[in-house]
Every structure is written in C-alpha cells, then in structure tokens.
Short mmCIF file of C-alpha atoms in Angstrom, two decimals:
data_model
loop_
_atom_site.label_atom_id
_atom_site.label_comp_id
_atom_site.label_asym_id
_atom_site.label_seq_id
_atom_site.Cartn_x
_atom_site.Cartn_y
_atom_site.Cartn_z
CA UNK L 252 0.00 0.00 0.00
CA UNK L 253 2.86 2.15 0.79
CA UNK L 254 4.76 1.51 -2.14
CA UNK L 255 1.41 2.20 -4.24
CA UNK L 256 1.27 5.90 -2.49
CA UNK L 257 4.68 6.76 -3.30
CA UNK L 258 4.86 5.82 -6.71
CA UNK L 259 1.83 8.12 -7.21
CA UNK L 260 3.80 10.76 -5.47
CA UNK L 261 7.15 10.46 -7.72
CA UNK L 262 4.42 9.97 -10.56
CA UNK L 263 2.74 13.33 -9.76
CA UNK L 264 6.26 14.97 -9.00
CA UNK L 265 7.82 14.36 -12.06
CA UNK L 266 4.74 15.20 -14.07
CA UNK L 267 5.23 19.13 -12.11
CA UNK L 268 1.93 18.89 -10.47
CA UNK L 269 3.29 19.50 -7.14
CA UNK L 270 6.97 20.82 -6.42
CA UNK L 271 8.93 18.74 -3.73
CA UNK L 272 11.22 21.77 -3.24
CA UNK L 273 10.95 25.46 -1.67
CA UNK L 274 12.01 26.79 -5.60
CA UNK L 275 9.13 28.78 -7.53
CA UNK L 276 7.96 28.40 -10.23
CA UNK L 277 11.25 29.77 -12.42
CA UNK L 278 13.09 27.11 -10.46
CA UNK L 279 14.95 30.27 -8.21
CA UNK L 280 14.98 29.13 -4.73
CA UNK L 281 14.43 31.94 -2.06
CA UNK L 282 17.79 31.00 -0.09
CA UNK L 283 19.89 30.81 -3.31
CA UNK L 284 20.85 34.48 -2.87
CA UNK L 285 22.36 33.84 0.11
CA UNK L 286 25.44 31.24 -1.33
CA UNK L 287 26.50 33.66 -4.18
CA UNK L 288 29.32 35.05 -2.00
CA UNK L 289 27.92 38.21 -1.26
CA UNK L 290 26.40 40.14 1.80
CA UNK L 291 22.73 40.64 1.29
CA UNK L 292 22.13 44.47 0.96
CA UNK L 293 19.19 46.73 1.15
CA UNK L 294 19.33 50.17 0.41
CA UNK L 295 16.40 52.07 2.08
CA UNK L 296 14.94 55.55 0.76
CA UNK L 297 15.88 58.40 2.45
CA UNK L 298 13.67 59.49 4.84
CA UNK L 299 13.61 63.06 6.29
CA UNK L 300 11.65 62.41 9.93
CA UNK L 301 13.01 65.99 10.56
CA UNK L 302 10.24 68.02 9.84
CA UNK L 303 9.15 71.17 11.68
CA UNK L 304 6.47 71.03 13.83
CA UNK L 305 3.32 73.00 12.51
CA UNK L 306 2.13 76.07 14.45
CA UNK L 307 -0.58 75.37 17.00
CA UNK L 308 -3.56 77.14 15.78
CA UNK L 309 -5.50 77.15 18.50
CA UNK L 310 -2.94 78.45 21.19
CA UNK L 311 -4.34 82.14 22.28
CA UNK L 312 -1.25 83.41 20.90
CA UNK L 313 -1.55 82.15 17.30
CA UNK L 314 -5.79 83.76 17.72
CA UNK L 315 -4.30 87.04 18.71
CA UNK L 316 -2.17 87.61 16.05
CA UNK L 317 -4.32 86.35 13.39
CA UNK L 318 -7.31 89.00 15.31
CA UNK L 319 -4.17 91.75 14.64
CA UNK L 320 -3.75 90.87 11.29
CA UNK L 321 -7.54 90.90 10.59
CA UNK L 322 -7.60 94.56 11.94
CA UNK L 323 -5.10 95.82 10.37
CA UNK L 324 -6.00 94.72 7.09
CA UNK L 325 -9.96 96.10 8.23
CA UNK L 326 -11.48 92.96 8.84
CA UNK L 327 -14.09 93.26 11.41
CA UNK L 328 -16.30 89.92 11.52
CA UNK L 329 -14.63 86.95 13.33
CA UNK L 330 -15.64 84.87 10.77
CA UNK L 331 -14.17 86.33 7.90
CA UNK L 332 -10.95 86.12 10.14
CA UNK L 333 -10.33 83.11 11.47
CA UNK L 334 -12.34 80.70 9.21
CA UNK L 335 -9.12 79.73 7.32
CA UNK L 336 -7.57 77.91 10.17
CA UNK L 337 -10.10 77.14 12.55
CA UNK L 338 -13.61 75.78 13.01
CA UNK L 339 -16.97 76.90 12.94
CA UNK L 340 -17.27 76.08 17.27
CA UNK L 341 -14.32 78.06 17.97
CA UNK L 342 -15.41 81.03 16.49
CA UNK L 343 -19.49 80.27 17.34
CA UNK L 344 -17.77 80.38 20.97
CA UNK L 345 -15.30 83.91 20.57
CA UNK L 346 -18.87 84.92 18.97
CA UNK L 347 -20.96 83.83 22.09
CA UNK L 348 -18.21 85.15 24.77
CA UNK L 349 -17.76 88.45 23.05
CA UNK L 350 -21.90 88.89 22.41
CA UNK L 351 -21.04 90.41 18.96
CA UNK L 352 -20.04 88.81 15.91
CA UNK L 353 -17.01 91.53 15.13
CA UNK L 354 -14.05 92.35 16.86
CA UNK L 355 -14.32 94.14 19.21
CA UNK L 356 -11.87 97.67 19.26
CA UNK L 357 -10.59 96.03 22.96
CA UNK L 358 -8.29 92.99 21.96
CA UNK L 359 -8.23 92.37 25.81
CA UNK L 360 -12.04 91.13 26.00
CA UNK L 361 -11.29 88.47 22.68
CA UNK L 362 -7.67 87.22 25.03
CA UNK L 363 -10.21 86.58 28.00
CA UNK L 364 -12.74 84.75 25.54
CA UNK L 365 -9.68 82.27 24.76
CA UNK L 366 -9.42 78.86 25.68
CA UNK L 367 -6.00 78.24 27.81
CA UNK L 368 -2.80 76.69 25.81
CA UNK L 369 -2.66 72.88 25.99
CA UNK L 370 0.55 71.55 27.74
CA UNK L 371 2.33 68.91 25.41
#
C-alpha cells in the first residue's frame, strides 16, 4: 500500500503537479541568494523624519495675532478672520463670549474669551 502511495507521489512529482522543493515556479529558490558570495544588501529611501512642527492654531497666541492681522487689514467679523484655520465652534464660541459677531476695538475682552494653551 505504501509503495502504491509513493509511486503516485514520484508519478505526480515528475509530471510538475506538485513541487517537492521550496524553488518557484522559475526554479529560483528563495535561499539561493544567500550562497552567491555576497552580503545581502538593502538600500532604504531616504527618509527626512526631521520636519518642523506645525504652528498650534488654536494656542491664544496664534488667535491674537491672526485677530491683529484681521484689523489691520480692516477685517471686522470673526468669521471672515479666522475661518481659514479654525472651526466653525471656535469662532461660534469667541462669537458667544464676546456677544457680537465683530471684533471688538478692545483685543483684551477676545484674550479673555480664549481657551487656555494645551501643555504637550
């Protein structure tokens, strides 16, 4: 019974419907590489993990100066102002704390309005 089995096995073997090796289907074997003589080396892309940290928008000193800016340049509404960089609640709240939707002449009263700077 045993010798039945493994004449079907060198039978299906040597027809290629099963490979008895670890080679693909080229015949390349994955640890060939490794007894040509040489070091295996990979060369990694350059990464740059040095980038700049971005501004935190929502630190009271970032809203200040974006408020000066605005009033410089005659911008009076808060949204006009500070809808490029931040959202909708944040200015609904300046908005709300202020009871006015434009800047007030007093940049003191916006700096009270401000949430505090988070700690990192």
């Amino acid at each position: 019974m045993q010798a039945k089995s493994l004449l079907m096995v060198a039978a299906l073997a040597a027809a290629g419907a099963f490979p008895l090796d670890a080679s693909d289907r080229r015949g390349h074997r994955p640890d060939e590489d490794r007894h040509r003589g040489g070091p295996n080396i990979i060369i990694e892309p350059e990464i740059d993990l040095s980038r700049s940290r971005r501004p935190n928008v929502d630190a009271p000193e970032f809203i200040m100066a974006e408020i000066g800016r605005c009033t410089d340049a005659g911008i009076r509404l808060f949204v006009d102002c500070l809808r490029p960089n931040h959202s909708p609640v944040m200015i609904r709240r300046l908005e709300a704390c202020i009871s006015s939707e434009t800047i007030p002449d007093e940049p003191r009263r916006v700096a009270a309005c401000l949430p505090p700077a988070r700690v990192r």
